[in-house]
Tab-separated table of C-alpha atoms and ligand atoms in Angstrom:
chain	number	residue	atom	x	y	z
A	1314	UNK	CA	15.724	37.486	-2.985
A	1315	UNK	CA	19.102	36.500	-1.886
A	1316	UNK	CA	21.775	34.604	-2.438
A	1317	UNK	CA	23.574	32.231	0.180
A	1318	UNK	CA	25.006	28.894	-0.326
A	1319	UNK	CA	26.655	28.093	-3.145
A	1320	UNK	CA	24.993	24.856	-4.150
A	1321	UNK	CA	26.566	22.832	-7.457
A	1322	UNK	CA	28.737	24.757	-9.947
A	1323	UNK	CA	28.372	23.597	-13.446
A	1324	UNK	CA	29.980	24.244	-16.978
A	1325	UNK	CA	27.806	26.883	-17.769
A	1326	UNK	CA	25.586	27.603	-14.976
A	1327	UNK	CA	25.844	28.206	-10.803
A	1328	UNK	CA	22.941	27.158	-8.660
A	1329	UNK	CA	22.318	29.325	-5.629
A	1330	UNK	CA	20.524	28.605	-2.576
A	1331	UNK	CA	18.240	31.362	-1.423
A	1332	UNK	CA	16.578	32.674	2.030
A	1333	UNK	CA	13.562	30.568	0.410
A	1334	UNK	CA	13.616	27.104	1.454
A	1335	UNK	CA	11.590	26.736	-2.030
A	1336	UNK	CA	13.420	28.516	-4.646
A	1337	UNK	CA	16.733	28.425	-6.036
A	1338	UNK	CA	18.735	31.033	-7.943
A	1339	UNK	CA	20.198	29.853	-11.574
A	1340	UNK	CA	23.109	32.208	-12.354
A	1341	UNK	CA	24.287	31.748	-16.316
A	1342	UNK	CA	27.870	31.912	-16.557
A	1343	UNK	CA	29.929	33.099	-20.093
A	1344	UNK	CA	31.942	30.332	-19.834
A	1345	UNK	CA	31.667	27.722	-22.723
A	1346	UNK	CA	32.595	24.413	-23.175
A	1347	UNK	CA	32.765	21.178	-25.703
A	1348	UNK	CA	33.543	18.098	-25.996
A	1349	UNK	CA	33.356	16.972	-22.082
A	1350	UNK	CA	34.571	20.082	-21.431
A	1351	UNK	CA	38.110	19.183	-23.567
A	1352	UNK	CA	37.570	22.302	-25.506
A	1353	UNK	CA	37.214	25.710	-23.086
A	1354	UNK	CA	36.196	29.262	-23.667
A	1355	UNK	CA	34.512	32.239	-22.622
A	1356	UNK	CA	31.980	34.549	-24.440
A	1357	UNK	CA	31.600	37.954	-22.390
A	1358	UNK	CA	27.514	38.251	-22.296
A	1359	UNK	CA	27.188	34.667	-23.136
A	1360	UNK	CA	25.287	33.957	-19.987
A	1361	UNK	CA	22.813	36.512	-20.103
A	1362	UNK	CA	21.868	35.758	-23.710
A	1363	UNK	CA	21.259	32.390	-22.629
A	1364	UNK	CA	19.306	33.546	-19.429
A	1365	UNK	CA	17.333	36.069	-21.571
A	1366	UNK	CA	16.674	33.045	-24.347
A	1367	UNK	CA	15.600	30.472	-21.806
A	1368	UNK	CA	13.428	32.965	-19.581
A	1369	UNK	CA	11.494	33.811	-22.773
A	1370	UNK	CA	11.028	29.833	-24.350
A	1371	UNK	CA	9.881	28.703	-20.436
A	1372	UNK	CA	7.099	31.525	-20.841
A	1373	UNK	CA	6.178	30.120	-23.832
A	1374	UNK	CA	6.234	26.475	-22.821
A	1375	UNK	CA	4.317	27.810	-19.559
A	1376	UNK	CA	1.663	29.072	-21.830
A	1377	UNK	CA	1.313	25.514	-24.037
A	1378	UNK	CA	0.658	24.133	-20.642
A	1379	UNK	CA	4.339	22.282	-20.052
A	1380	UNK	CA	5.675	23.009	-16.178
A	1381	UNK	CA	8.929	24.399	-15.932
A	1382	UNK	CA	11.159	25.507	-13.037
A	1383	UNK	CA	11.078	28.924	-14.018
A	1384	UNK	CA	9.699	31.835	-12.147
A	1385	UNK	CA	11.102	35.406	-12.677
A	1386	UNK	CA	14.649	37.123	-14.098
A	1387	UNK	CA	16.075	39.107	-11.442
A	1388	UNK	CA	19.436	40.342	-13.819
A	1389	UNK	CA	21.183	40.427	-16.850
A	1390	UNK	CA	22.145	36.320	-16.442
A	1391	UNK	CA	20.281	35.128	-12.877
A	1392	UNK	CA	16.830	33.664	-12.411
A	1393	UNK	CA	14.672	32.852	-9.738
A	1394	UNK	CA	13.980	28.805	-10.189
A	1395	UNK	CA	11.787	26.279	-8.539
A	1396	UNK	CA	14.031	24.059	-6.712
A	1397	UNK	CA	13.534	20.376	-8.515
A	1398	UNK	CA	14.865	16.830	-7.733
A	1399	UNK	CA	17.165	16.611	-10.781
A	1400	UNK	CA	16.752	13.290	-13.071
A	1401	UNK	CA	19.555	12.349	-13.952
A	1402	UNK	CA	19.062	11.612	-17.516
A	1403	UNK	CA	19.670	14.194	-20.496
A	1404	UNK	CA	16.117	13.819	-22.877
A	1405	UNK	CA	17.541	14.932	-26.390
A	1406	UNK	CA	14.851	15.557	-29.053
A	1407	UNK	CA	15.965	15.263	-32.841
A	1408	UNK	CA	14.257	16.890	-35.941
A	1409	UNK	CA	17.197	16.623	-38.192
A	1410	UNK	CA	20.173	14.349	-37.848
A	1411	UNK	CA	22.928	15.875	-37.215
A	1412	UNK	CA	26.068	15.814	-34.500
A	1413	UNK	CA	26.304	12.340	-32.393
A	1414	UNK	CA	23.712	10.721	-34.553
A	1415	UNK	CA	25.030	10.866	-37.934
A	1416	UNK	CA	28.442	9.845	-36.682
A	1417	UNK	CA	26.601	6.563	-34.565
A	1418	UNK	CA	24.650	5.355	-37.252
A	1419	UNK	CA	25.717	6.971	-40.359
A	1420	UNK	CA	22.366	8.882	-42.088
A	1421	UNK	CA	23.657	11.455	-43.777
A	1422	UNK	CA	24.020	15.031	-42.013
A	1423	UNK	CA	21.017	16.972	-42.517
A	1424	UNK	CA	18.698	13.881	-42.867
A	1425	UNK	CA	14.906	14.992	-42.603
A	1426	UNK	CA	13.542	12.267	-40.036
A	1427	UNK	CA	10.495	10.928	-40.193
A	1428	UNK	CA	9.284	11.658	-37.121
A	1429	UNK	CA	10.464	13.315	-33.570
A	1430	UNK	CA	13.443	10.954	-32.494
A	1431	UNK	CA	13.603	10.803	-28.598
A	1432	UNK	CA	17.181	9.587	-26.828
A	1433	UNK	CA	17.692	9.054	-23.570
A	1434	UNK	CA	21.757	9.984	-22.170
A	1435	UNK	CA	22.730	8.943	-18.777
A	1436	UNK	CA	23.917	12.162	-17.399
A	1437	UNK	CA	27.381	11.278	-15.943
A	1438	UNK	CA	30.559	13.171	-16.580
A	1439	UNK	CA	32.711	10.571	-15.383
A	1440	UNK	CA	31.133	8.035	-18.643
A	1441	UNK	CA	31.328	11.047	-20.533
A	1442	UNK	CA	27.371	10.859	-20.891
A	1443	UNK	CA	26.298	7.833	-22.483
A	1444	UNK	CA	23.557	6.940	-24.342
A	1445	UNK	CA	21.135	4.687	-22.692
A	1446	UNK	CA	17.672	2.543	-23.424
A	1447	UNK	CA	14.756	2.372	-20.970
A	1448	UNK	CA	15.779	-0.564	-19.570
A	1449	UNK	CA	19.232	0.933	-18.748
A	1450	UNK	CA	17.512	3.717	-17.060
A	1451	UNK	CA	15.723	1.407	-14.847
A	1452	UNK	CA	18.319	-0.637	-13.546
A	1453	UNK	CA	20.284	2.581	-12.997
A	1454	UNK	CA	17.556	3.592	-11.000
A	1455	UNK	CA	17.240	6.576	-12.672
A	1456	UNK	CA	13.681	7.382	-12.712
A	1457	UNK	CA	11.214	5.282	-10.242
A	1458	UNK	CA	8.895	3.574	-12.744
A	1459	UNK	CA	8.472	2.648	-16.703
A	1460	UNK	CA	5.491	5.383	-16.557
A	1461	UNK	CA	7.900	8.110	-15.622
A	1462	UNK	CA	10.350	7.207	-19.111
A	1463	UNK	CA	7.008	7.318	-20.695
A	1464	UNK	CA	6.368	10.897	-19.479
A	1465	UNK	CA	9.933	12.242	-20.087
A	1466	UNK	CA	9.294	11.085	-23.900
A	1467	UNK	CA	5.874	12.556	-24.215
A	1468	UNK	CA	7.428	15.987	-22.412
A	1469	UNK	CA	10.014	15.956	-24.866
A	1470	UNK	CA	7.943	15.068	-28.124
A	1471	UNK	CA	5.446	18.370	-26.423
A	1472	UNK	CA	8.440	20.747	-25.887
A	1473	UNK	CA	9.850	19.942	-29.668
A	1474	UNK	CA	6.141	20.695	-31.139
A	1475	UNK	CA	5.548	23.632	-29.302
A	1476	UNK	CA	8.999	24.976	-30.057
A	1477	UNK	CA	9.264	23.296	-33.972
A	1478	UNK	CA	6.379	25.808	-35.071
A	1479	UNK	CA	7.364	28.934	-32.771
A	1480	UNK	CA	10.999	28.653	-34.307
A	1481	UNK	CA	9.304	27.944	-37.489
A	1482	UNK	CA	7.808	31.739	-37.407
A	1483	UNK	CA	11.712	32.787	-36.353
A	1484	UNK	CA	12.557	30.900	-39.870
A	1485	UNK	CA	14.581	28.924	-37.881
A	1486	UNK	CA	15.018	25.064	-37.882
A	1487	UNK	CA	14.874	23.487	-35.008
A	1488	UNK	CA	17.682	20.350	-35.578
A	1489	UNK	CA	17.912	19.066	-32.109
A	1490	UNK	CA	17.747	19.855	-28.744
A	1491	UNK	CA	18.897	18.582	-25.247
A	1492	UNK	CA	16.260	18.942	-21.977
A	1493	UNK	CA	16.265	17.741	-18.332
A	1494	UNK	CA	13.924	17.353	-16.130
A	1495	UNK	CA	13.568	17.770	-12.275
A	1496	UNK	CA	10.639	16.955	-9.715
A	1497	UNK	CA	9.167	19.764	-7.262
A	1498	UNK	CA	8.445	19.170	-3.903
A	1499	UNK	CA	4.737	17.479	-5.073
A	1500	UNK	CA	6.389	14.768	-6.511
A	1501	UNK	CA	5.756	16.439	-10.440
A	1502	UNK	CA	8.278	16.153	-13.215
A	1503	UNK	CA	8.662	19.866	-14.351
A	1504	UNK	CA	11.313	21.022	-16.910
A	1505	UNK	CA	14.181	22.226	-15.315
A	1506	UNK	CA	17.917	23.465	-16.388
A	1507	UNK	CA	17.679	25.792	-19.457
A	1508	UNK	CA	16.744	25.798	-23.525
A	1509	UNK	CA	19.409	28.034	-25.304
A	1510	UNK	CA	21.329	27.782	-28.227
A	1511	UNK	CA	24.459	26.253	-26.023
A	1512	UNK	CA	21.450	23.088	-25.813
A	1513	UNK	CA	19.844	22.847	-28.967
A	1514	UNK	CA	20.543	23.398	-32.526
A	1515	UNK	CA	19.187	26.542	-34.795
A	1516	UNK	CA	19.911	26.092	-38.334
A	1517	UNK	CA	18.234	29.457	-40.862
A	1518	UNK	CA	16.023	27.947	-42.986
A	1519	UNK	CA	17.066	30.335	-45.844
A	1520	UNK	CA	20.899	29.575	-45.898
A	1521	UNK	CA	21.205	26.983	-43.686
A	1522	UNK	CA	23.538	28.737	-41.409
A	1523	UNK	CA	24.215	27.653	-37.906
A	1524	UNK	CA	22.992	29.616	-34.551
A	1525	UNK	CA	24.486	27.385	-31.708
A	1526	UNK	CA	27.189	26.388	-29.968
A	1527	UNK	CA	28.333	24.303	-32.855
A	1528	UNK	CA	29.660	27.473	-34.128
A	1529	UNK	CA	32.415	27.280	-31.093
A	1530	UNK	CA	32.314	23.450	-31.283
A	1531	UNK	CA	33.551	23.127	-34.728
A	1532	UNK	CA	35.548	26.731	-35.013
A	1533	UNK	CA	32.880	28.199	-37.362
A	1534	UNK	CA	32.239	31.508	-36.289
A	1535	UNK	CA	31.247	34.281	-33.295
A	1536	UNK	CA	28.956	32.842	-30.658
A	1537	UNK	CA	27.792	35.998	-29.159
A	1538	UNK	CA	26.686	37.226	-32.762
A	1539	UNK	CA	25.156	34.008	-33.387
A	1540	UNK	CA	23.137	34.111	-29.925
A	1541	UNK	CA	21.753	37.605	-29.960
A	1542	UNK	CA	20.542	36.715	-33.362
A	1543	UNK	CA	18.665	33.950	-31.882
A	1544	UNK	CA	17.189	36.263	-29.189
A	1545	UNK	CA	16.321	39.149	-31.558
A	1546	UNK	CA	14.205	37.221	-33.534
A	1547	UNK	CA	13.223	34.943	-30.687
A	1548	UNK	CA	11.505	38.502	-29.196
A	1549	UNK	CA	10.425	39.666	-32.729
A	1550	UNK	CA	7.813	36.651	-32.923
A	1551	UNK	CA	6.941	36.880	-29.331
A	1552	UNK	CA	5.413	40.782	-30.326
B	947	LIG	P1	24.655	15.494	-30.082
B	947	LIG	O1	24.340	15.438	-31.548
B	947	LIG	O2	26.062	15.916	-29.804
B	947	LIG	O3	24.273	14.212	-29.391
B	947	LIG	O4	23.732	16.635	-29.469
B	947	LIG	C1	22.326	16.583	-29.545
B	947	LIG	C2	21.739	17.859	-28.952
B	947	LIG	O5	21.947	17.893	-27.554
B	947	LIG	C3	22.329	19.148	-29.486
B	947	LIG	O6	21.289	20.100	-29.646
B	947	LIG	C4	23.282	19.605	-28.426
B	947	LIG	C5	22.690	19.056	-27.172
B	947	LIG	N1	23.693	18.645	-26.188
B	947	LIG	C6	23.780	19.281	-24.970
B	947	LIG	O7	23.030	20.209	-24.683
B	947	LIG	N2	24.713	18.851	-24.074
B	947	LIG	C7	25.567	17.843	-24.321
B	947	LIG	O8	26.380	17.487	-23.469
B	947	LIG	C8	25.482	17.195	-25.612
B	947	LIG	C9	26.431	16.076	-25.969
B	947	LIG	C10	24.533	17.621	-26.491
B	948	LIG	N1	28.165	20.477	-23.043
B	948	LIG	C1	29.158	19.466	-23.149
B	948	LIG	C2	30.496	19.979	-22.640
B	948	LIG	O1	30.632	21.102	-22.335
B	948	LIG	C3	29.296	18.856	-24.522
B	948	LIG	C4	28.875	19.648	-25.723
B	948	LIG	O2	27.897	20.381	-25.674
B	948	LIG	O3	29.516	19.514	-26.781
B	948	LIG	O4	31.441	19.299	-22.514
């Protein structure tokens, strides 16, 4: 498979149009960003962590029976992807507050929740990425019906179980995590863009220590370290 076009160029990915009218090629970059991209940095191997990370947990969301864009690694940091009708709406999934929420609506950082909290972010650079209701989405046109919301938010609440216990074996927490969604050419909402630790948040469940980009966010330590641990014992429970 080839490479032609260049098609969009995000902040930590390029999206490659191929000699297959079907299939795109996702190509994870090193670069790293925060904050609407205010903060800026690079992290040599960062992409291919994340391409390594997110090849493995669409195999495993594959097998729970969740459809994802994914379809082979062809290097280090590309992979072959099925090409999708993005959503435009960022599905994060919250086990733990943490981040955005505690500073919105003040529970305490580290707050157990009582169940699988679901958010919906309009995916817009430009509104630096607000948060939105249903209703929001609907006038925005975002999805085409209430029943599609509905599916994003079961999707989401799947993806968090199936990944809760696997990171569970990893004795990792899974905090939080961001996911988006596309639709293939049958009109099906499969999950697209990538799962990595630049998207969700790993805390040990020993010490508590963080395994995600929060680590570069906040100034709190090596991401690359941080990353490979994440894959290393991502593969060790995989065995
Ligand atoms: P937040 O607490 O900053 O709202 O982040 C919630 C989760 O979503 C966290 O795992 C990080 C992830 N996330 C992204 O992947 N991209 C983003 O642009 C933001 C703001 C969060
Ligand atoms: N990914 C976003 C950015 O690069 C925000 C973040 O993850 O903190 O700006």
């Amino acid at each position: 498979m080839k490479k032609s076009k260049l098609l969009y160029e995000g902040k930590a990915k390029k999206i490659w149009q191929t000699d297959n009218d079907n299939l795109y090629i996702a190509e994870f970059k090193d670069d790293l960003t925060a904050f609407d991209a205010q903060k800026r940095s690079q992290a040599q191997g960062k992409g291919a962590l994340n391409c390594k990370i997110s090849a493995n947990l669409f195999r495993l969301l594959e097998k729970n029976g969740i459809k994802t864009h994914f379809v082979e690694c062809i290097s280090e940091n590309e992979m072959v992807i099925k090409k999708a009708d993005m959503i435009m709406i960022e599905v994060v999934v919250r086990n733990i507050a943490t981040g955005s929420l505690t500073k919105r609506l003040g529970i305490a950082d580290g707050t157990v929740l009582p169940f699988a909290l679901v958010e919906f972010y309009y995916k817009n650079d430009a509104l630096h990425d607000p948060l939105i209701n249903d209703e929001h989405a609907l006038i925005l046109e975002l999805v085409d019906n209430e029943s599609e919301l509905e599916e994003l938010k079961r999707l989401g609440r799947e993806i968090n179980v199936v990944l809760k216990s696997f990171f569970d074996k990893a004795n990792l927490n899974l905090v939080d995590f961001k996911v988006e969604f596309g639709k293939d050419s049958e009109g099906n909402i499969i999950l697209a863009d990538e799962i990595s630790p630049d998207s969700c948040r790993f805390w040990d469940k020993t010490s508590g220590e963080k395994l995600d980009k929060d680590l570069f966010r906040h100034d709190l330590g090596d991401v690359k370290v941080a990353y490979e641990e994440v894959l290393n014992r991502i593969q060790k429970v995989i065995q």
